[in-house]
mmCIF file of C-alpha atoms in Angstrom:
data_model
loop_
_atom_site.group_PDB
_atom_site.id
_atom_site.type_symbol
_atom_site.label_atom_id
_atom_site.label_comp_id
_atom_site.label_asym_id
_atom_site.label_seq_id
_atom_site.Cartn_x
_atom_site.Cartn_y
_atom_site.Cartn_z
ATOM 1 C CA UNK A 74 -37.118 10.851 15.326
ATOM 2 C CA UNK A 75 -40.268 9.076 14.910
ATOM 3 C CA UNK A 76 -40.761 5.561 14.615
ATOM 4 C CA UNK A 77 -41.634 6.234 10.904
ATOM 5 C CA UNK A 78 -38.533 7.638 9.903
ATOM 6 C CA UNK A 79 -37.102 5.119 11.913
ATOM 7 C CA UNK A 80 -38.571 2.121 10.187
ATOM 8 C CA UNK A 81 -37.925 3.987 6.944
ATOM 9 C CA UNK A 82 -34.114 4.028 8.004
ATOM 10 C CA UNK A 83 -34.310 0.294 8.879
ATOM 11 C CA UNK A 84 -35.776 -0.552 5.454
ATOM 12 C CA UNK A 85 -33.292 1.556 4.070
ATOM 13 C CA UNK A 86 -30.495 -0.054 5.853
ATOM 14 C CA UNK A 87 -31.643 -3.893 4.862
ATOM 15 C CA UNK A 88 -32.136 -2.943 1.003
ATOM 16 C CA UNK A 89 -28.130 -1.394 0.997
ATOM 17 C CA UNK A 90 -27.062 -4.505 2.609
ATOM 18 C CA UNK A 91 -29.146 -6.964 0.488
ATOM 19 C CA UNK A 92 -27.833 -4.926 -2.693
ATOM 20 C CA UNK A 93 -24.101 -4.686 -1.175
ATOM 21 C CA UNK A 94 -24.356 -9.034 -0.712
ATOM 22 C CA UNK A 95 -26.163 -9.318 -4.414
ATOM 23 C CA UNK A 96 -23.192 -7.014 -5.719
ATOM 24 C CA UNK A 97 -20.480 -9.108 -4.128
ATOM 25 C CA UNK A 98 -21.908 -12.259 -4.984
ATOM 26 C CA UNK A 99 -21.971 -11.224 -8.597
ATOM 27 C CA UNK A 100 -18.412 -9.890 -8.630
ATOM 28 C CA UNK A 101 -17.204 -13.474 -6.947
ATOM 29 C CA UNK A 102 -19.070 -15.509 -9.601
ATOM 30 C CA UNK A 103 -17.627 -13.187 -12.601
ATOM 31 C CA UNK A 104 -14.477 -15.437 -12.398
ATOM 32 C CA UNK A 105 -15.687 -18.424 -13.357
ATOM 33 C CA UNK A 106 -17.864 -16.824 -16.055
ATOM 34 C CA UNK A 107 -14.823 -15.117 -17.565
ATOM 35 C CA UNK A 108 -12.947 -18.208 -17.432
ATOM 36 C CA UNK A 109 -15.491 -20.344 -19.445
ATOM 37 C CA UNK A 110 -15.792 -17.224 -21.656
ATOM 38 C CA UNK A 111 -12.026 -17.167 -22.324
ATOM 39 C CA UNK A 112 -11.856 -20.967 -23.038
ATOM 40 C CA UNK A 113 -14.740 -20.804 -25.321
ATOM 41 C CA UNK A 114 -13.610 -17.823 -27.550
ATOM 42 C CA UNK A 115 -9.735 -19.104 -27.025
ATOM 43 C CA UNK A 116 -9.002 -15.493 -25.762
ATOM 44 C CA UNK A 117 -6.850 -16.697 -22.917
ATOM 45 C CA UNK A 118 -4.263 -18.766 -24.534
ATOM 46 C CA UNK A 119 -1.507 -16.643 -23.226
ATOM 47 C CA UNK A 120 -1.454 -19.121 -20.417
ATOM 48 C CA UNK A 121 -1.459 -22.536 -22.341
ATOM 49 C CA UNK A 122 1.850 -24.151 -23.321
ATOM 50 C CA UNK A 123 2.280 -24.448 -27.302
ATOM 51 C CA UNK A 124 3.519 -27.309 -29.416
ATOM 52 C CA UNK A 125 6.532 -27.179 -31.101
ATOM 53 C CA UNK A 126 5.719 -28.439 -35.060
ATOM 54 C CA UNK A 127 8.063 -30.636 -36.706
ATOM 55 C CA UNK A 128 7.721 -28.494 -39.920
ATOM 56 C CA UNK A 129 9.010 -25.709 -37.896
ATOM 57 C CA UNK A 130 11.817 -23.745 -39.698
ATOM 58 C CA UNK A 131 14.833 -21.478 -39.146
ATOM 59 C CA UNK A 132 14.946 -18.219 -41.098
ATOM 60 C CA UNK A 133 18.645 -17.787 -41.003
ATOM 61 C CA UNK A 134 18.660 -14.743 -43.368
ATOM 62 C CA UNK A 135 17.496 -12.367 -40.688
ATOM 63 C CA UNK A 136 18.100 -11.629 -36.788
ATOM 64 C CA UNK A 137 16.058 -10.650 -33.924
ATOM 65 C CA UNK A 138 16.748 -8.798 -30.810
ATOM 66 C CA UNK A 139 14.628 -9.674 -28.023
ATOM 67 C CA UNK A 140 14.784 -7.808 -24.863
ATOM 68 C CA UNK A 141 13.331 -9.177 -21.640
ATOM 69 C CA UNK A 142 11.659 -7.312 -18.912
ATOM 70 C CA UNK A 143 10.294 -8.430 -15.314
ATOM 71 C CA UNK A 144 8.068 -6.280 -12.862
ATOM 72 C CA UNK A 145 6.047 -7.164 -9.709
ATOM 73 C CA UNK A 146 3.001 -5.017 -8.416
ATOM 74 C CA UNK A 147 2.135 -5.789 -4.508
ATOM 75 C CA UNK A 148 4.390 -7.974 -3.973
ATOM 76 C CA UNK A 149 7.631 -8.087 -1.975
ATOM 77 C CA UNK A 150 9.304 -10.095 -4.525
ATOM 78 C CA UNK A 151 12.264 -9.437 -6.269
ATOM 79 C CA UNK A 152 11.890 -10.384 -10.155
ATOM 80 C CA UNK A 153 14.509 -10.365 -13.052
ATOM 81 C CA UNK A 154 15.567 -12.211 -16.225
ATOM 82 C CA UNK A 155 19.021 -13.816 -16.127
ATOM 83 C CA UNK A 156 19.784 -12.081 -19.609
ATOM 84 C CA UNK A 157 18.444 -9.072 -20.422
ATOM 85 C CA UNK A 158 18.478 -9.528 -24.064
ATOM 86 C CA UNK A 159 19.195 -12.017 -26.725
ATOM 87 C CA UNK A 160 19.915 -12.343 -30.894
ATOM 88 C CA UNK A 161 18.171 -15.096 -32.492
ATOM 89 C CA UNK A 162 16.902 -16.015 -35.972
ATOM 90 C CA UNK A 163 13.498 -16.457 -36.083
ATOM 91 C CA UNK A 164 12.288 -19.828 -35.766
ATOM 92 C CA UNK A 165 14.959 -20.665 -33.594
ATOM 93 C CA UNK A 166 13.786 -22.040 -30.152
ATOM 94 C CA UNK A 167 15.302 -20.254 -27.250
ATOM 95 C CA UNK A 168 15.477 -20.684 -23.291
ATOM 96 C CA UNK A 169 15.370 -18.039 -21.072
ATOM 97 C CA UNK A 170 15.841 -18.015 -16.961
ATOM 98 C CA UNK A 171 14.070 -15.670 -14.813
ATOM 99 C CA UNK A 172 14.886 -15.535 -11.125
ATOM 100 C CA UNK A 173 12.743 -14.683 -8.197
ATOM 101 C CA UNK A 174 12.707 -14.008 -4.601
ATOM 102 C CA UNK A 175 10.587 -13.643 -2.021
ATOM 103 C CA UNK A 176 11.824 -10.918 -0.007
ATOM 104 C CA UNK A 177 8.985 -11.253 3.000
ATOM 105 C CA UNK A 178 8.985 -13.253 6.239
ATOM 106 C CA UNK A 179 5.586 -15.329 4.931
ATOM 107 C CA UNK A 180 4.725 -17.722 2.032
ATOM 108 C CA UNK A 181 3.278 -15.521 -0.930
ATOM 109 C CA UNK A 182 1.359 -16.884 -3.832
ATOM 110 C CA UNK A 183 1.814 -15.015 -7.124
ATOM 111 C CA UNK A 184 0.773 -15.299 -11.024
ATOM 112 C CA UNK A 185 2.899 -13.750 -13.552
ATOM 113 C CA UNK A 186 1.014 -12.380 -16.280
ATOM 114 C CA UNK A 187 2.832 -11.743 -19.947
ATOM 115 C CA UNK A 188 2.910 -8.482 -22.305
ATOM 116 C CA UNK A 189 4.753 -8.446 -25.684
ATOM 117 C CA UNK A 190 5.724 -5.461 -27.722
ATOM 118 C CA UNK A 191 4.985 -4.855 -30.627
ATOM 119 C CA UNK A 192 1.407 -5.967 -29.439
ATOM 120 C CA UNK A 193 0.408 -8.676 -32.113
ATOM 121 C CA UNK A 194 3.608 -10.292 -31.446
ATOM 122 C CA UNK A 195 1.313 -12.938 -29.293
ATOM 123 C CA UNK A 196 0.207 -14.417 -32.627
ATOM 124 C CA UNK A 197 4.093 -15.470 -33.960
ATOM 125 C CA UNK A 198 5.146 -16.379 -30.215
ATOM 126 C CA UNK A 199 4.645 -20.018 -29.448
ATOM 127 C CA UNK A 200 5.741 -20.521 -25.798
ATOM 128 C CA UNK A 201 6.404 -24.475 -24.791
ATOM 129 C CA UNK A 202 7.495 -23.812 -21.270
ATOM 130 C CA UNK A 203 6.505 -20.754 -18.873
ATOM 131 C CA UNK A 204 6.385 -20.131 -15.250
ATOM 132 C CA UNK A 205 3.460 -18.345 -15.911
ATOM 133 C CA UNK A 206 1.149 -21.212 -17.122
ATOM 134 C CA UNK A 207 0.952 -21.713 -13.375
ATOM 135 C CA UNK A 208 0.618 -20.277 -9.779
ATOM 136 C CA UNK A 209 3.998 -19.757 -8.074
ATOM 137 C CA UNK A 210 4.163 -19.968 -4.493
ATOM 138 C CA UNK A 211 7.416 -18.904 -2.775
ATOM 139 C CA UNK A 212 8.162 -19.858 0.957
ATOM 140 C CA UNK A 213 9.989 -16.729 2.798
ATOM 141 C CA UNK A 214 13.156 -15.796 1.410
ATOM 142 C CA UNK A 215 12.858 -18.700 -0.965
ATOM 143 C CA UNK A 216 14.715 -17.599 -4.549
ATOM 144 C CA UNK A 217 13.780 -19.758 -7.485
ATOM 145 C CA UNK A 218 15.161 -20.096 -11.088
ATOM 146 C CA UNK A 219 12.329 -20.297 -13.555
ATOM 147 C CA UNK A 220 12.621 -21.269 -17.393
ATOM 148 C CA UNK A 221 10.754 -20.088 -20.291
ATOM 149 C CA UNK A 222 11.099 -21.555 -23.876
ATOM 150 C CA UNK A 223 9.646 -20.353 -26.932
ATOM 151 C CA UNK A 224 9.990 -19.573 -30.468
ATOM 152 C CA UNK A 225 8.977 -16.343 -32.579
ATOM 153 C CA UNK A 226 7.705 -17.881 -35.757
ATOM 154 C CA UNK A 227 9.424 -17.006 -39.142
ATOM 155 C CA UNK A 228 6.036 -15.406 -40.179
ATOM 156 C CA UNK A 229 6.534 -12.254 -37.892
ATOM 157 C CA UNK A 230 6.636 -9.202 -40.190
ATOM 158 C CA UNK A 231 10.035 -8.283 -41.872
ATOM 159 C CA UNK A 232 10.082 -4.891 -40.496
ATOM 160 C CA UNK A 233 9.852 -6.079 -37.044
ATOM 161 C CA UNK A 234 13.899 -6.432 -35.674
ATOM 162 C CA UNK A 235 13.412 -5.877 -31.913
ATOM 163 C CA UNK A 236 10.740 -7.459 -29.517
ATOM 164 C CA UNK A 237 10.011 -7.097 -25.911
ATOM 165 C CA UNK A 238 8.698 -10.009 -23.753
ATOM 166 C CA UNK A 239 7.637 -8.660 -20.702
ATOM 167 C CA UNK A 240 6.549 -10.493 -17.289
ATOM 168 C CA UNK A 241 4.584 -9.112 -14.403
ATOM 169 C CA UNK A 242 3.732 -11.000 -11.019
ATOM 170 C CA UNK A 243 0.672 -10.536 -9.096
ATOM 171 C CA UNK A 244 0.041 -11.403 -5.668
ATOM 172 C CA UNK A 245 -2.705 -13.825 -5.537
ATOM 173 C CA UNK A 246 -5.138 -13.603 -2.678
ATOM 174 C CA UNK A 247 -5.247 -16.946 -0.366
ATOM 175 C CA UNK A 248 -7.398 -19.282 -1.847
ATOM 176 C CA UNK A 249 -7.469 -18.052 -5.332
ATOM 177 C CA UNK A 250 -5.996 -20.481 -8.045
ATOM 178 C CA UNK A 251 -4.431 -19.623 -11.100
ATOM 179 C CA UNK A 252 -6.777 -19.255 -14.819
ATOM 180 C CA UNK A 253 -6.975 -22.707 -15.612
ATOM 181 C CA UNK A 254 -5.089 -24.218 -18.800
#
């Protein structure tokens, strides 16, 4: 190999390393930009508690069936609702307990992300307390019960009789904080 091609290879390696470092920094900087964007636009309201208003009313003329679901992704945790379903009137506050167990021999931090069905249920769901608002840190083999308190607004369309509330726990890398309230 000639010295010209060696110099060209070294130059290309330097350019690739610089590009890699810039892309890593860009990816790392996206988290605070995303948090600020969500805060400004109001998109990230899934992880904030709601407030029960005094004019909340209960629609006793209809019933809603609620199904509860729990999942984990990439975590050695067992996670389940202590009740898999409930039947309530829209506007009636409900408290549901979930149980989580760290089945590993190390301390692990996780964050629960909610999802709802039907898709637009989040407009009618008001959560007052939820483990999904904060990062959860479980010690090895620790079991914890955590509440979710919420109400489904009576303004939910009348053709909806069954809703599903699901939480999925993801592991948080060490040093990563939960999305801020």
